[in-house]
Short mmCIF file of C-alpha atoms in Angstrom, two decimals:
data_model
loop_
_atom_site.label_atom_id
_atom_site.label_comp_id
_atom_site.label_asym_id
_atom_site.label_seq_id
_atom_site.Cartn_x
_atom_site.Cartn_y
_atom_site.Cartn_z
CA UNK A 28 48.35 39.96 -24.67
CA UNK A 29 47.58 36.00 -25.15
CA UNK A 30 50.35 35.68 -27.39
CA UNK A 31 53.13 37.84 -25.86
CA UNK A 32 52.98 35.23 -23.03
CA UNK A 33 53.78 32.99 -25.46
CA UNK A 34 57.27 35.40 -25.79
CA UNK A 35 57.82 35.34 -21.85
CA UNK A 36 60.60 33.80 -19.41
CA UNK A 37 58.84 31.76 -16.99
CA UNK A 38 60.33 30.79 -13.73
CA UNK A 39 59.49 28.23 -10.72
CA UNK A 40 58.42 29.43 -7.76
CA UNK A 41 61.22 27.49 -5.80
CA UNK A 42 61.40 28.32 -2.42
CA UNK A 43 57.40 28.32 -2.61
CA UNK A 44 57.17 24.84 -3.70
CA UNK A 45 59.80 23.71 -0.91
CA UNK A 46 57.03 25.08 1.45
CA UNK A 47 54.17 23.84 0.26
CA UNK A 48 56.00 19.77 0.28
CA UNK A 49 57.29 19.73 3.86
CA UNK A 50 55.93 18.27 6.40
CA UNK A 51 56.27 21.25 8.78
CA UNK A 52 55.83 24.57 7.56
CA UNK A 53 58.80 26.84 7.75
CA UNK A 54 58.76 29.77 10.57
CA UNK A 55 59.03 32.37 7.67
CA UNK A 56 59.17 32.53 3.87
CA UNK A 57 60.23 35.12 2.19
CA UNK A 58 59.07 36.80 -1.01
CA UNK A 59 62.04 37.74 -2.91
CA UNK A 60 64.36 34.90 -3.91
CA UNK A 61 67.34 33.33 -3.02
CA UNK A 62 70.15 34.52 -5.50
CA UNK A 63 70.73 36.98 -8.08
CA UNK A 64 70.43 38.04 -11.60
CA UNK A 65 74.02 38.66 -13.19
CA UNK A 66 74.45 42.12 -13.40
CA UNK A 67 74.56 43.83 -16.94
CA UNK A 68 78.00 44.42 -17.68
CA UNK A 69 78.84 40.03 -16.78
CA UNK A 70 78.30 39.77 -20.17
CA UNK A 71 77.98 36.43 -21.93
CA UNK A 72 81.27 36.79 -23.93
CA UNK A 73 84.50 34.79 -22.72
CA UNK A 74 88.44 34.78 -23.77
CA UNK A 75 89.54 33.10 -26.87
CA UNK A 76 89.28 29.15 -26.02
CA UNK A 77 86.73 29.58 -23.69
CA UNK A 78 83.01 28.68 -24.13
CA UNK A 79 80.22 29.29 -21.85
CA UNK A 80 77.45 26.49 -21.58
CA UNK A 81 73.51 27.02 -20.86
CA UNK A 82 72.85 22.71 -20.55
CA UNK A 83 69.15 21.26 -20.90
CA UNK A 84 68.79 25.25 -22.01
CA UNK A 85 69.28 26.06 -18.12
CA UNK A 86 68.26 29.62 -16.79
CA UNK A 87 68.59 32.17 -15.51
CA UNK A 88 71.21 32.10 -18.39
CA UNK A 89 75.04 32.17 -17.87
CA UNK A 90 77.42 35.01 -17.21
CA UNK A 91 80.82 35.29 -16.75
CA UNK A 92 83.80 38.44 -15.83
CA UNK A 93 87.17 37.35 -15.22
CA UNK A 94 88.36 39.41 -11.85
CA UNK A 95 92.13 38.07 -12.73
CA UNK A 96 94.30 36.36 -14.66
CA UNK A 97 93.53 33.31 -12.52
CA UNK A 98 89.80 34.20 -11.11
CA UNK A 99 86.46 34.80 -12.36
CA UNK A 100 82.84 35.16 -10.69
CA UNK A 101 80.14 32.99 -12.40
CA UNK A 102 76.57 33.75 -12.48
CA UNK A 103 74.85 30.12 -12.83
CA UNK A 104 71.30 29.19 -13.78
CA UNK A 105 69.82 25.69 -13.82
CA UNK A 106 67.56 23.21 -11.83
CA UNK A 107 69.84 20.09 -10.90
CA UNK A 108 72.85 17.27 -12.11
CA UNK A 109 72.10 14.48 -10.35
CA UNK A 110 69.29 13.45 -12.71
CA UNK A 111 69.26 11.26 -16.46
CA UNK A 112 68.98 15.16 -17.45
CA UNK A 113 71.15 17.77 -16.90
CA UNK A 114 70.48 22.14 -16.00
CA UNK A 115 73.48 24.15 -15.47
CA UNK A 116 75.90 26.96 -16.67
CA UNK A 117 79.28 25.83 -17.85
CA UNK A 118 82.39 27.65 -18.45
CA UNK A 119 84.72 24.65 -20.54
CA UNK A 120 87.41 25.03 -22.20
CA UNK A 121 88.29 21.32 -24.49
CA UNK A 122 90.57 19.37 -22.94
CA UNK A 123 92.09 15.64 -24.34
CA UNK A 124 93.89 13.24 -22.06
CA UNK A 125 95.38 13.74 -18.86
CA UNK A 126 94.13 17.02 -16.74
CA UNK A 127 94.19 19.02 -13.85
CA UNK A 128 91.87 21.95 -12.47
CA UNK A 129 92.33 23.52 -9.34
CA UNK A 130 90.63 26.40 -8.01
CA UNK A 131 89.07 27.72 -4.31
CA UNK A 132 85.61 28.32 -4.74
CA UNK A 133 83.23 30.14 -2.93
CA UNK A 134 79.15 31.56 -3.23
CA UNK A 135 79.30 35.03 -3.04
CA UNK A 136 75.94 35.87 -1.56
CA UNK A 137 72.68 33.73 -0.40
CA UNK A 138 71.63 30.72 -2.72
CA UNK A 139 69.64 27.87 -2.59
CA UNK A 140 70.54 25.24 -0.39
CA UNK A 141 70.83 22.61 -3.34
CA UNK A 142 73.34 25.14 -5.67
CA UNK A 143 75.72 23.43 -6.23
CA UNK A 144 79.69 25.19 -7.66
CA UNK A 145 82.80 23.48 -8.36
CA UNK A 146 84.77 21.34 -11.76
CA UNK A 147 83.12 19.47 -14.22
CA UNK A 148 84.71 17.24 -16.83
CA UNK A 149 82.22 16.56 -19.57
CA UNK A 150 81.55 14.54 -22.62
CA UNK A 151 79.72 17.10 -23.91
CA UNK A 152 78.08 19.52 -23.47
CA UNK A 153 74.74 17.59 -24.48
CA UNK A 154 72.38 17.65 -21.42
CA UNK A 155 73.01 14.12 -20.38
CA UNK A 156 76.77 13.43 -21.11
CA UNK A 157 78.72 11.49 -19.27
CA UNK A 158 80.75 13.38 -16.64
CA UNK A 159 82.84 13.45 -13.90
CA UNK A 160 82.05 16.56 -11.17
CA UNK A 161 83.44 17.95 -7.77
CA UNK A 162 80.87 20.45 -6.27
CA UNK A 163 80.54 22.60 -3.08
CA UNK A 164 76.60 22.80 -1.50
CA UNK A 165 76.28 26.32 0.06
CA UNK A 166 76.29 23.79 3.55
CA UNK A 167 79.76 23.32 2.98
CA UNK A 168 79.23 19.40 1.79
CA UNK A 169 81.26 18.90 -0.91
CA UNK A 170 80.92 15.77 -3.83
CA UNK A 171 82.35 14.15 -6.23
CA UNK A 172 79.60 13.19 -9.19
CA UNK A 173 79.91 11.11 -11.86
CA UNK A 174 77.71 9.69 -15.47
CA UNK A 175 78.96 6.58 -16.56
CA UNK A 176 76.69 6.90 -19.91
CA UNK A 177 73.85 8.98 -22.01
CA UNK A 178 71.01 9.30 -19.93
CA UNK A 179 72.51 6.99 -17.15
CA UNK A 180 72.11 7.62 -13.14
CA UNK A 181 74.60 10.11 -11.52
CA UNK A 182 76.58 8.48 -8.20
CA UNK A 183 77.71 11.02 -5.18
CA UNK A 184 80.47 10.81 -2.62
CA UNK A 185 80.93 12.81 -0.14
CA UNK A 186 84.17 14.95 0.51
CA UNK A 187 84.10 17.20 3.15
CA UNK A 188 80.89 19.04 5.20
CA UNK A 189 81.01 22.28 6.85
CA UNK A 190 83.69 24.34 4.97
CA UNK A 191 81.67 26.73 2.78
CA UNK A 192 85.01 27.77 0.82
CA UNK A 193 86.94 24.63 -0.67
CA UNK A 194 89.45 24.51 -2.61
CA UNK A 195 88.94 21.54 -5.27
CA UNK A 196 90.70 19.83 -7.16
CA UNK A 197 89.19 17.81 -10.29
CA UNK A 198 92.54 14.96 -12.03
CA UNK A 199 92.80 12.71 -15.04
CA UNK A 200 95.40 9.87 -15.20
CA UNK A 201 94.50 7.69 -17.85
CA UNK A 202 91.60 6.31 -16.68
CA UNK A 203 91.15 7.09 -13.51
CA UNK A 204 89.54 10.62 -12.28
CA UNK A 205 90.32 11.89 -8.89
CA UNK A 206 89.04 14.85 -7.00
CA UNK A 207 90.24 16.55 -3.90
CA UNK A 208 88.64 18.17 -1.36
CA UNK A 209 90.57 21.08 1.29
CA UNK A 210 89.30 23.61 3.68
CA UNK A 211 91.27 26.16 5.06
CA UNK A 212 91.91 27.62 8.09
CA UNK A 213 91.63 27.57 11.25
CA UNK A 214 89.74 23.86 10.49
CA UNK A 215 92.32 22.67 7.97
CA UNK A 216 90.51 19.49 6.53
CA UNK A 217 91.42 17.29 3.30
CA UNK A 218 89.72 14.60 1.14
CA UNK A 219 90.33 12.45 -2.11
CA UNK A 220 88.29 10.17 -4.07
CA UNK A 221 89.15 8.26 -7.31
CA UNK A 222 87.01 7.00 -9.37
CA UNK A 223 87.19 5.00 -12.96
CA UNK A 224 84.01 5.21 -14.85
CA UNK A 225 83.89 4.31 -18.55
CA UNK A 226 84.81 7.74 -19.64
CA UNK A 227 86.23 7.88 -23.65
CA UNK A 228 89.81 9.39 -23.42
CA UNK A 229 88.22 11.80 -26.50
CA UNK A 230 87.99 15.55 -26.47
CA UNK A 231 85.87 16.77 -23.32
CA UNK A 232 85.04 19.98 -21.75
CA UNK A 233 87.00 21.04 -18.38
CA UNK A 234 85.96 23.81 -16.52
CA UNK A 235 84.02 25.59 -13.29
CA UNK A 236 79.91 24.88 -13.41
CA UNK A 237 77.24 26.09 -11.41
CA UNK A 238 73.24 25.28 -10.77
CA UNK A 239 71.31 27.83 -9.06
CA UNK A 240 68.20 25.25 -8.35
CA UNK A 241 66.08 28.07 -8.69
CA UNK A 242 64.42 28.77 -12.16
CA UNK A 243 64.00 32.69 -11.16
CA UNK A 244 67.73 33.81 -10.18
CA UNK A 245 71.52 32.66 -10.62
CA UNK A 246 74.23 31.48 -8.26
CA UNK A 247 76.87 33.79 -8.23
CA UNK A 248 80.33 32.19 -7.32
CA UNK A 249 84.07 32.95 -7.34
CA UNK A 250 86.87 30.93 -8.38
CA UNK A 251 90.49 32.10 -7.46
CA UNK A 252 93.47 30.43 -7.67
CA UNK A 253 92.87 28.81 -10.68
CA UNK A 254 95.20 26.92 -11.67
CA UNK A 255 95.58 24.00 -14.47
CA UNK A 256 97.93 21.50 -16.06
CA UNK A 257 98.27 18.69 -18.92
CA UNK A 258 95.61 18.20 -20.97
CA UNK A 259 95.47 20.18 -24.16
#
């Protein structure tokens, strides 16, 4: 019996821990965690050229379902990407030089308030690798975040606030990365920010990313109207 405990997958009760740490008790605490586990028919297999990563040994494991030529659903686990060590799920292809990647991002179901989903360029699949990302929180806040060197701090800047579905773009031109966030009707908004971290021009990994911020369940996110340009 005790030997079997060493082979089980463990998970932290994030909602309960947040309630215990809160200055004021929440009005209610659901017994079930937010989010969900991927269905059995969402496989970890990907089309040629794509790779599915569980960065930092993220749990629950990533899963993906391609729902069209330019759309997919990605389930992702992991604790966060805003520290020195990352835990999240990444679906990516190798790219070199300039690029542009755009997708409409929307959470499908309930998610932890600190969950994140969006687009990322990453120097490598290492858990402390440099990266630039544009991500959307379930609250509707989008940010551009970056880590300039392995294990370094992550900086973030807010783009839009309050649009729970956003069309996100991540571009690179030379040394400059640009993130664009656009909201849909009726409250059309657009925000754009650029930065020039010392990222190598050597091949890196580019694609959709998701983290649940909950060790028990995945975040389920739909990426639609996905388009890319430049890069190889």
